[in-house]
Short mmCIF file of C-alpha atoms and ligand atoms in Angstrom, two decimals:
data_model
loop_
_atom_site.label_atom_id
_atom_site.label_comp_id
_atom_site.label_asym_id
_atom_site.label_seq_id
_atom_site.Cartn_x
_atom_site.Cartn_y
_atom_site.Cartn_z
CA MET A 1 0.00 0.00 0.00
CA SER A 2 2.86 2.40 0.63
CA GLN A 3 3.75 4.77 -2.17
CA GLU A 4 7.26 4.73 -3.55
CA LYS A 5 7.49 8.24 -4.89
CA THR A 6 8.00 11.51 -3.14
CA ARG A 7 4.92 13.67 -3.73
CA ALA A 8 4.24 17.36 -3.28
CA TYR A 9 1.16 19.38 -2.35
CA LEU A 10 0.92 22.98 -3.41
CA GLY A 11 -1.55 25.34 -1.80
CA SER A 12 -2.40 27.21 1.40
CA PHE A 13 -2.72 25.46 4.73
CA PHE A 14 -3.76 26.29 8.29
CA HIS A 15 -2.38 24.51 11.33
CA ALA A 16 -1.74 25.06 15.03
CA PRO A 17 1.65 23.72 16.09
CA THR A 18 1.64 25.97 19.18
CA TYR A 19 -1.18 26.12 21.75
CA GLY A 20 -3.42 29.14 21.29
CA GLU A 21 -1.82 30.19 18.01
CA PHE A 22 -2.22 29.32 14.37
CA GLU A 23 -0.06 29.56 11.30
CA TYR A 24 -1.24 30.29 7.80
CA LEU A 25 1.07 28.69 5.28
CA GLU A 26 0.22 30.63 2.14
CA ASN A 27 1.14 29.08 -1.21
CA VAL A 28 3.59 26.61 0.24
CA LEU A 29 4.85 23.35 -1.18
CA ILE A 30 4.65 20.43 1.23
CA GLU A 31 6.88 17.56 0.19
CA VAL A 32 5.96 14.09 1.42
CA ASP A 33 8.15 11.01 1.13
CA GLY A 34 7.06 7.55 -0.02
CA SER A 35 6.08 6.54 3.50
CA GLY A 36 3.70 9.51 3.85
CA VAL A 37 5.93 11.62 6.09
CA ILE A 38 6.47 15.34 5.47
CA THR A 39 10.09 16.00 4.54
CA ARG A 40 9.98 19.74 4.01
CA VAL A 41 7.69 22.75 3.72
CA VAL A 42 8.93 25.17 1.08
CA THR A 43 7.52 28.67 1.43
CA ALA A 44 6.60 30.99 -1.45
CA ASP A 45 9.42 33.40 -0.64
CA ASP A 46 12.00 30.62 -0.89
CA SER A 47 13.82 31.12 -4.20
CA ALA A 48 14.03 27.33 -4.65
CA GLN A 49 10.24 26.85 -4.63
CA GLN A 50 9.60 27.42 -8.34
CA GLY A 51 12.30 24.96 -9.36
CA ILE A 52 10.94 22.26 -7.03
CA ILE A 53 7.41 22.84 -8.34
CA GLN A 54 8.67 22.48 -11.89
CA THR A 55 10.45 19.22 -11.11
CA HIS A 56 7.32 17.76 -9.53
CA ARG A 57 5.14 18.95 -12.42
CA GLU A 58 7.41 17.21 -14.91
CA ALA A 59 7.41 14.03 -12.83
CA GLY A 60 3.62 14.17 -12.41
CA THR A 61 4.02 14.02 -8.63
CA ILE A 62 2.34 17.25 -7.61
CA THR A 63 -1.18 17.83 -6.28
CA GLU A 64 -2.27 21.45 -6.55
CA LEU A 65 -5.12 22.48 -4.29
CA PRO A 66 -7.85 24.06 -6.42
CA GLU A 67 -8.84 27.73 -6.13
CA GLY A 68 -10.99 28.28 -3.03
CA CYS A 69 -9.56 25.26 -1.23
CA CYS A 70 -7.16 25.10 1.69
CA GLY A 71 -5.70 22.35 3.81
CA LEU A 72 -6.18 21.69 7.52
CA PRO A 73 -4.54 18.90 9.53
CA GLY A 74 -6.66 15.79 9.97
CA PHE A 75 -8.42 15.64 13.34
CA VAL A 76 -7.53 13.28 16.17
CA ASP A 77 -10.71 11.96 17.83
CA MET A 78 -9.60 10.47 21.13
CA HIS A 79 -12.80 8.77 22.31
CA VAL A 80 -15.31 6.91 20.15
CA HIS A 81 -17.52 3.99 21.20
CA SER A 82 -17.67 2.40 17.77
CA CYS A 83 -20.42 -0.03 18.81
CA GLN A 84 -22.72 2.84 19.87
CA TRP A 85 -22.85 4.39 16.41
CA PRO A 86 -26.38 3.07 15.66
CA GLN A 87 -27.75 4.91 18.71
CA ALA A 88 -26.03 8.26 18.14
CA ALA A 89 -28.50 11.05 18.93
CA LEU A 90 -30.94 8.70 20.69
CA ALA A 91 -32.24 8.65 24.26
CA LEU A 92 -30.02 11.50 25.41
CA ASP A 93 -32.76 12.68 27.76
CA GLU A 94 -32.32 9.52 29.86
CA PRO A 95 -30.07 9.36 32.95
CA LEU A 96 -26.83 7.43 32.40
CA TYR A 97 -27.95 4.26 34.19
CA ARG A 98 -31.12 3.83 32.11
CA TRP A 99 -29.33 4.87 28.93
CA LEU A 100 -26.82 2.07 29.53
CA GLN A 101 -29.27 -0.63 30.61
CA GLU A 102 -32.10 0.01 28.15
CA ARG A 103 -30.24 1.19 25.07
CA THR A 104 -26.50 0.78 25.15
CA PHE A 105 -26.02 -2.74 26.50
CA PRO A 106 -28.71 -4.33 24.25
CA LEU A 107 -27.15 -2.57 21.25
CA GLU A 108 -23.54 -3.42 22.10
CA SER A 109 -24.47 -7.08 22.66
CA ARG A 110 -25.43 -7.33 18.97
CA PHE A 111 -21.76 -7.06 17.99
CA ALA A 112 -21.43 -10.76 18.73
CA ASP A 113 -22.69 -10.89 15.13
CA ILE A 114 -19.63 -10.19 12.96
CA GLU A 115 -21.66 -9.39 9.89
CA PHE A 116 -23.56 -6.69 11.81
CA ALA A 117 -20.29 -5.38 13.27
CA HIS A 118 -18.74 -5.22 9.82
CA ARG A 119 -21.62 -3.16 8.42
CA VAL A 120 -21.71 -0.68 11.31
CA TYR A 121 -17.96 -0.27 11.62
CA SER A 122 -17.39 0.16 7.89
CA ASP A 123 -19.93 2.97 7.83
CA LEU A 124 -18.60 4.68 10.95
CA VAL A 125 -14.99 4.73 9.74
CA GLN A 126 -16.06 6.31 6.43
CA GLN A 127 -18.26 8.88 8.19
CA LEU A 128 -15.42 9.93 10.46
CA LEU A 129 -12.91 10.12 7.61
CA ALA A 130 -15.38 12.14 5.55
CA ARG A 131 -15.52 14.73 8.35
CA GLY A 132 -11.74 15.06 8.45
CA THR A 133 -10.95 12.68 11.29
CA THR A 134 -7.76 10.86 10.35
CA THR A 135 -6.84 9.34 13.72
CA THR A 136 -9.35 7.75 16.09
CA VAL A 137 -9.18 6.04 19.47
CA TYR A 138 -11.95 3.45 19.47
CA LEU A 139 -13.66 1.49 22.18
CA GLY A 140 -15.20 -1.60 20.64
CA SER A 141 -17.82 -3.84 22.23
CA ALA A 142 -16.89 -6.54 24.74
CA HIS A 143 -16.37 -8.96 21.82
CA LEU A 144 -12.85 -9.85 20.70
CA GLU A 145 -13.75 -10.87 17.14
CA ALA A 146 -15.79 -7.76 16.35
CA THR A 147 -13.03 -5.56 17.73
CA LEU A 148 -10.42 -7.27 15.57
CA GLU A 149 -12.75 -6.70 12.62
CA LEU A 150 -12.82 -2.98 13.49
CA ALA A 151 -9.01 -2.89 13.48
CA ARG A 152 -8.94 -4.57 10.04
CA ILE A 153 -11.54 -2.14 8.66
CA CYS A 154 -9.51 0.88 9.84
CA ALA A 155 -6.32 -0.64 8.43
CA ASP A 156 -7.96 -1.18 5.01
CA ALA A 157 -9.77 2.17 4.94
CA GLY A 158 -6.51 3.99 5.65
CA GLN A 159 -7.53 5.50 8.98
CA ARG A 160 -4.98 5.61 11.78
CA ALA A 161 -6.62 3.78 14.66
CA LEU A 162 -6.15 2.78 18.26
CA VAL A 163 -8.56 -0.02 19.05
CA GLY A 164 -9.69 -1.54 22.34
CA LYS A 165 -12.00 -4.35 23.34
CA THR A 166 -14.18 -3.05 26.16
CA VAL A 167 -13.78 -5.09 29.33
CA MET A 168 -16.77 -5.37 31.67
CA ASP A 169 -16.67 -8.54 33.74
CA ASP A 170 -18.49 -7.75 36.98
CA PRO A 171 -21.61 -9.96 37.13
CA VAL A 172 -23.30 -7.55 39.55
CA ALA A 173 -22.82 -4.44 37.41
CA ASN A 174 -23.39 -5.91 33.94
CA PRO A 175 -26.25 -7.89 32.41
CA ASP A 176 -25.76 -11.65 32.00
CA TYR A 177 -26.38 -11.39 28.27
CA TYR A 178 -23.54 -8.91 27.78
CA ARG A 179 -20.35 -9.15 29.78
CA ASP A 180 -17.02 -10.93 29.87
CA ALA A 181 -17.49 -14.51 31.05
CA SER A 182 -14.80 -14.17 33.73
CA PRO A 183 -11.81 -12.01 34.65
CA THR A 184 -9.48 -14.67 33.23
CA LYS A 185 -11.30 -14.73 29.90
CA ALA A 186 -11.40 -10.91 29.72
CA ILE A 187 -7.66 -10.67 30.30
CA ALA A 188 -6.91 -13.48 27.83
CA ASP A 189 -9.10 -11.86 25.15
CA THR A 190 -7.39 -8.51 25.72
CA GLU A 191 -3.97 -10.15 25.41
CA THR A 192 -5.05 -11.78 22.14
CA LEU A 193 -6.21 -8.40 20.86
CA VAL A 194 -2.90 -6.78 21.84
CA ARG A 195 -0.86 -9.47 20.08
CA GLU A 196 -3.01 -9.58 16.94
CA VAL A 197 -3.20 -5.83 16.47
CA ASP A 198 0.51 -5.40 17.22
CA GLY A 199 1.03 -8.08 14.57
CA MET A 200 -1.08 -6.18 12.03
CA ARG A 201 0.80 -2.90 12.41
CA PRO A 202 3.84 -3.59 10.21
CA GLY A 203 1.51 -3.96 7.20
CA VAL A 204 -0.43 -0.78 7.95
CA PRO A 205 1.38 2.39 6.81
CA GLN A 206 -0.74 4.78 8.90
CA GLY A 207 -0.53 2.52 11.97
CA VAL A 208 -2.97 0.59 14.12
CA TRP A 209 -2.47 0.01 17.84
CA PRO A 210 -4.20 -2.05 20.52
CA VAL A 211 -5.64 -0.37 23.60
CA VAL A 212 -6.24 -2.05 26.96
CA THR A 213 -9.77 -0.87 27.70
CA PRO A 214 -11.59 -1.46 30.97
CA ARG A 215 -14.99 0.21 30.52
CA PHE A 216 -14.66 1.94 33.87
CA ILE A 217 -14.09 0.85 37.45
CA PRO A 218 -17.79 0.32 38.30
CA SER A 219 -18.21 -2.32 35.58
CA CYS A 220 -15.02 -4.27 36.36
CA THR A 221 -13.83 -6.54 39.19
CA ASP A 222 -10.62 -5.81 41.06
CA GLU A 223 -9.13 -8.97 39.60
CA VAL A 224 -9.64 -7.81 36.03
CA LEU A 225 -8.42 -4.28 36.73
CA PHE A 226 -5.17 -5.50 38.32
CA GLY A 227 -4.78 -8.02 35.49
CA LEU A 228 -5.25 -5.40 32.79
CA GLY A 229 -2.78 -3.11 34.56
CA LYS A 230 -0.16 -5.90 34.43
CA LEU A 231 -0.97 -6.61 30.79
CA ALA A 232 -0.60 -2.96 29.78
CA GLN A 233 2.79 -2.82 31.49
CA LYS A 234 3.93 -6.11 29.94
CA TYR A 235 3.22 -4.90 26.39
CA GLY A 236 3.70 -1.16 26.88
CA SER A 237 0.19 -0.75 25.48
CA TYR A 238 -2.13 2.19 25.39
CA VAL A 239 -4.82 2.17 28.08
CA GLN A 240 -8.16 3.89 27.77
CA THR A 241 -10.98 4.19 30.26
CA HIS A 242 -13.51 6.62 31.70
CA CYS A 243 -12.22 8.55 34.67
CA ASN A 244 -14.21 10.85 36.93
CA GLU A 245 -16.96 11.02 34.33
CA GLY A 246 -19.74 12.27 36.57
CA GLN A 247 -21.18 12.38 40.05
CA TRP A 248 -22.44 8.79 39.98
CA GLU A 249 -19.11 7.29 38.91
CA HIS A 250 -17.20 9.52 41.29
CA ASP A 251 -19.33 8.51 44.28
CA THR A 252 -19.46 4.82 43.32
CA VAL A 253 -15.68 4.51 43.02
CA LEU A 254 -15.08 6.44 46.24
CA ALA A 255 -17.49 4.17 48.14
CA ARG A 256 -15.97 0.99 46.69
CA CYS A 257 -12.27 1.81 46.67
CA GLY A 258 -12.04 4.31 49.51
CA LYS A 259 -10.20 6.69 47.17
CA GLU A 260 -10.86 8.87 44.18
CA ASP A 261 -11.01 7.44 40.67
CA PRO A 262 -7.53 8.63 39.50
CA TYR A 263 -5.76 7.16 42.54
CA ALA A 264 -7.68 3.91 42.20
CA LEU A 265 -6.73 3.65 38.51
CA ARG A 266 -3.11 4.38 39.37
CA ASP A 267 -3.10 1.67 42.04
CA TYR A 268 -4.55 -0.87 39.58
CA GLY A 269 -1.48 -0.15 37.42
CA LEU A 270 -3.48 1.56 34.69
CA LEU A 271 -1.83 4.99 34.60
CA GLY A 272 1.25 5.81 32.56
CA PRO A 273 2.43 7.86 29.59
CA ARG A 274 0.20 5.88 27.20
CA SER A 275 -2.95 6.17 29.32
CA ILE A 276 -5.95 8.02 27.94
CA MET A 277 -8.54 9.14 30.47
CA ALA A 278 -11.89 10.27 29.13
CA HIS A 279 -13.91 13.07 30.78
CA CYS A 280 -12.07 13.79 34.10
CA THR A 281 -14.68 16.41 35.02
CA PHE A 282 -14.03 15.91 38.75
CA LEU A 283 -10.23 15.91 38.54
CA THR A 284 -8.79 17.90 41.47
CA PRO A 285 -5.63 20.02 41.15
CA GLU A 286 -3.67 17.37 43.12
CA GLU A 287 -4.88 14.62 40.80
CA GLY A 288 -4.03 16.83 37.85
CA GLU A 289 -0.46 17.14 39.14
CA MET A 290 -0.25 13.36 39.34
CA PHE A 291 -1.50 13.08 35.73
CA ALA A 292 1.07 15.62 34.55
CA GLU A 293 3.88 13.78 36.34
CA LEU A 294 2.88 10.40 34.91
CA GLY A 295 2.23 11.78 31.42
CA VAL A 296 -1.43 10.68 31.47
CA ALA A 297 -3.62 12.24 28.79
CA VAL A 298 -7.10 13.65 29.33
CA VAL A 299 -9.79 13.47 26.66
CA HIS A 300 -12.20 16.36 26.71
CA CYS A 301 -15.67 15.26 25.56
CA PRO A 302 -17.65 18.49 25.76
CA MET A 303 -20.86 17.16 24.23
CA ALA A 304 -21.06 13.98 26.25
CA ASN A 305 -20.13 15.86 29.41
CA SER A 306 -23.11 18.16 28.89
CA TYR A 307 -25.42 15.14 28.93
CA PHE A 308 -23.85 12.81 31.47
CA SER A 309 -21.06 14.38 33.47
CA SER A 310 -22.81 16.70 35.89
CA SER A 311 -20.24 19.44 35.25
CA VAL A 312 -17.83 21.00 32.76
CA ALA A 313 -14.21 19.84 32.68
CA PRO A 314 -11.81 22.74 33.47
CA ILE A 315 -9.59 22.22 30.44
CA ARG A 316 -7.77 25.51 30.78
CA ARG A 317 -6.59 24.49 34.24
CA PHE A 318 -5.52 21.06 32.97
CA ARG A 319 -3.41 22.71 30.28
CA GLU A 320 -1.87 25.09 32.80
CA GLN A 321 -0.96 22.09 34.93
CA GLY A 322 0.94 20.59 32.00
CA ILE A 323 -1.49 17.74 31.28
CA HIS A 324 -1.79 16.49 27.69
CA VAL A 325 -5.35 17.15 26.47
CA GLY A 326 -7.18 16.11 23.32
CA ILE A 327 -10.82 16.12 22.25
CA GLY A 328 -13.22 13.21 21.78
CA THR A 329 -16.65 13.06 20.19
CA ASP A 330 -17.58 10.25 22.62
CA ILE A 331 -20.09 8.75 20.24
CA SER A 332 -22.74 8.17 21.43
CA GLY A 333 -22.66 9.99 24.77
CA GLY A 334 -22.02 12.85 22.36
CA TYR A 335 -24.34 12.70 19.38
CA SER A 336 -22.09 14.13 16.68
CA PRO A 337 -19.35 12.29 14.77
CA SER A 338 -17.88 15.67 13.83
CA MET A 339 -14.80 17.05 15.53
CA TYR A 340 -15.83 20.47 14.20
CA GLU A 341 -18.96 20.22 16.35
CA ASN A 342 -16.89 19.23 19.34
CA ILE A 343 -14.40 22.06 18.84
CA ARG A 344 -17.38 24.46 18.92
CA GLN A 345 -18.85 22.83 22.00
CA ALA A 346 -15.48 22.89 23.78
CA VAL A 347 -15.46 26.67 23.35
CA LEU A 348 -19.10 27.15 24.37
CA CYS A 349 -18.89 24.94 27.45
CA SER A 350 -15.75 26.73 28.62
CA ARG A 351 -17.56 30.06 28.41
CA LEU A 352 -20.44 28.76 30.53
CA LEU A 353 -17.95 27.38 33.05
CA GLU A 354 -16.21 30.74 33.26
CA THR A 355 -19.31 32.90 33.65
CA GLY A 356 -21.53 30.42 35.51
CA VAL A 357 -25.06 29.64 34.46
CA ASP A 358 -27.49 30.78 37.14
CA ALA A 359 -28.29 34.49 36.96
CA ARG A 360 -29.92 34.34 40.41
CA ARG A 361 -26.47 34.06 41.94
CA PRO A 362 -24.32 37.20 42.33
CA GLU A 363 -21.95 37.65 39.39
CA ALA A 364 -18.85 37.30 41.53
CA GLU A 365 -19.96 33.87 42.79
CA ARG A 366 -21.51 32.59 39.60
CA GLY A 367 -18.61 31.21 37.63
CA TYR A 368 -15.47 29.13 37.95
CA GLY A 369 -13.02 31.94 37.22
CA GLU A 370 -10.83 32.06 34.17
CA ALA A 371 -11.80 28.98 32.18
CA ARG A 372 -12.43 30.03 28.59
CA LEU A 373 -10.94 28.29 25.59
CA SER A 374 -10.50 30.19 22.36
CA ILE A 375 -11.42 28.64 19.04
CA LEU A 376 -7.69 28.45 18.26
CA GLU A 377 -6.99 26.61 21.50
CA ALA A 378 -9.76 24.12 20.70
CA PHE A 379 -8.37 23.71 17.16
CA TYR A 380 -4.97 22.90 18.67
CA LEU A 381 -6.51 20.32 21.03
CA ALA A 382 -8.28 18.61 18.12
CA THR A 383 -5.09 18.33 16.07
CA THR A 384 -1.61 18.82 17.57
CA GLY A 385 -2.84 18.35 21.15
CA GLY A 386 -4.45 14.99 20.44
CA ALA A 387 -1.44 13.80 18.45
CA GLU A 388 0.99 14.74 21.20
CA ALA A 389 -1.26 13.20 23.85
CA LEU A 390 -0.98 9.92 21.94
CA GLY A 391 2.71 10.35 21.16
CA LEU A 392 1.97 10.22 17.41
CA GLN A 393 3.79 12.23 14.78
CA THR A 394 0.81 13.95 13.16
CA GLY A 395 -1.51 16.92 13.80
CA ALA A 396 0.52 19.66 12.07
CA PHE A 397 2.31 20.28 8.77
CA LEU A 398 5.83 19.94 10.08
CA PRO A 399 8.76 17.90 8.76
CA GLY A 400 8.82 14.49 10.40
CA ARG A 401 5.05 14.33 10.84
CA ALA A 402 2.66 12.22 8.81
CA PHE A 403 0.85 14.09 6.05
CA ASP A 404 -2.74 13.88 7.36
CA MET A 405 -4.74 16.56 5.62
CA GLN A 406 -8.35 17.53 5.00
CA MET A 407 -8.94 19.72 1.99
CA VAL A 408 -11.63 22.28 2.73
CA ASP A 409 -13.51 24.03 -0.08
CA VAL A 410 -14.84 27.31 1.32
CA SER A 411 -17.13 28.04 -1.61
CA ARG A 412 -19.58 25.16 -1.71
CA PRO A 413 -23.05 25.98 -3.11
CA TYR A 414 -24.99 25.64 0.15
CA SER A 415 -22.10 26.23 2.53
CA ASP A 416 -20.25 29.34 1.43
CA LEU A 417 -17.56 30.36 3.92
CA THR A 418 -16.02 33.19 1.91
CA GLY A 419 -17.67 35.91 4.02
CA PHE A 420 -18.26 38.23 1.06
CA GLY A 421 -14.65 39.39 1.28
CA VAL A 422 -15.48 41.70 4.18
CA PHE A 423 -13.44 40.24 7.01
CA ASP A 424 -10.80 38.29 5.19
CA SER A 425 -7.72 37.98 7.38
CA PRO A 426 -6.36 34.43 7.66
CA GLU A 427 -7.58 34.29 11.27
CA ASP A 428 -11.12 35.27 10.22
CA ARG A 429 -11.08 32.73 7.42
CA LEU A 430 -9.97 29.98 9.78
CA ALA A 431 -12.63 30.94 12.35
CA ARG A 432 -15.35 30.66 9.69
CA ILE A 433 -14.12 27.22 8.69
CA LEU A 434 -14.00 26.01 12.28
CA TYR A 435 -17.39 27.44 13.29
CA LEU A 436 -19.46 27.18 10.12
CA SER A 437 -18.20 24.40 7.90
CA THR A 438 -20.38 21.39 7.14
CA PRO A 439 -19.22 17.91 6.07
CA ASP A 440 -19.81 19.04 2.48
CA ASN A 441 -16.93 21.54 2.75
CA VAL A 442 -14.45 18.73 3.38
CA ARG A 443 -13.77 17.43 -0.14
CA LYS A 444 -10.68 15.23 0.18
CA VAL A 445 -8.95 13.57 3.08
CA TYR A 446 -5.39 12.23 3.18
CA VAL A 447 -3.89 9.95 5.79
CA GLN A 448 -0.15 9.25 5.79
CA GLY A 449 0.08 10.73 2.31
CA ARG A 450 -2.66 8.53 0.88
CA CYS A 451 -5.95 9.98 -0.39
CA VAL A 452 -8.67 8.03 1.46
CA ILE A 453 -11.68 10.24 0.73
CA ASP A 454 -12.32 12.03 -2.55
CA LYS A 455 -15.87 13.34 -2.80
CA ASP A 456 -15.30 14.72 -6.28
CA ALA A 457 -13.89 11.55 -7.83
ZN1 LIG B 7 -17.17 7.04 26.69
#
């Protein structure tokens, strides 16, 4: 699948290699080697650019972005329950417990059927790619086979993926029709997943990685949690779980373990530099310091948090504490598969956190204090931030990073983002793309230098 030739992309690109800032690369040439890695970015004022363009034109190895189009880095979605895709947007008025018992578990149990899993997962991967998401961290169902099928689908579709089989073995917390048969079986299945997906990776240019994935402490026995901790350490694997998601989880873990969620997860051996903790809305400053020290990443899921987390995660504080932060759609706790939507919600939720929400309280006591995220900060989290949280070389157009790019056409018939030429600075143009674009504006998507979506083909 890998390409042999060096290729070049000529056009204008936005990216955010530094938190809170953006760069507009106007009329640059991005050169990408045969393995899909950026080797150099040649600017328009570089006297060598014309010669390099000419060479690539003669060799037929140049892609020129059409008029009205620009490139953005592919998004990194750090938290997707792949097996909940058929219930996205449904039953969000229910409390978490009923949502799980009446909707989610019956749905997820259907992924015992590989044919069903194949249909759902194939569609989901294409829908995410088509919205510019080039790297995704997936939680599969509790089934090993269906989760391996998801890894194969991502590998074939060209999406960079981190894939975990959800572990949920506690017979008290989970229904008999849908749970791991025993802690031993859950650990053995996870080990098989780790070995098989690690074995797949050499043949997958964009990469595919296994993730050790306990659903969350309340659905797992101590035996399985300790066992998964050991397994993650043995293989140096990624770990993903829900941490401090909401009041119910927080209180349940405290009552059972006698300590807060983050300390319990640490003591099970589940925290390290490849650990990905979704939500973290209740994370205290002390716990945040521990995360920063251990290199644990937090996934901000602003949509899902609004429905199920009883509060807004203070992302600005996490960043100031030096914690790696990315963004997750959290399908289907969040209803939208679009990282654009989640960037917008990250900004909106941060504003509500800062100002407070109840006008009956005095202004000085209403809000959290400084908590706002700018649209540029959210853009960073969805690209460079997510990539760095996962330790992956992507997220920005820099030499050494994978060429993961979404080509955005700002002048689509029913989604014109040109703004009538009134406010037309690069920053204004980028803000319009981030706030107003629809999936139709994303015309082509590249992962690791390979075009995986072309809506105009
Ligand atoms: Zn989740």
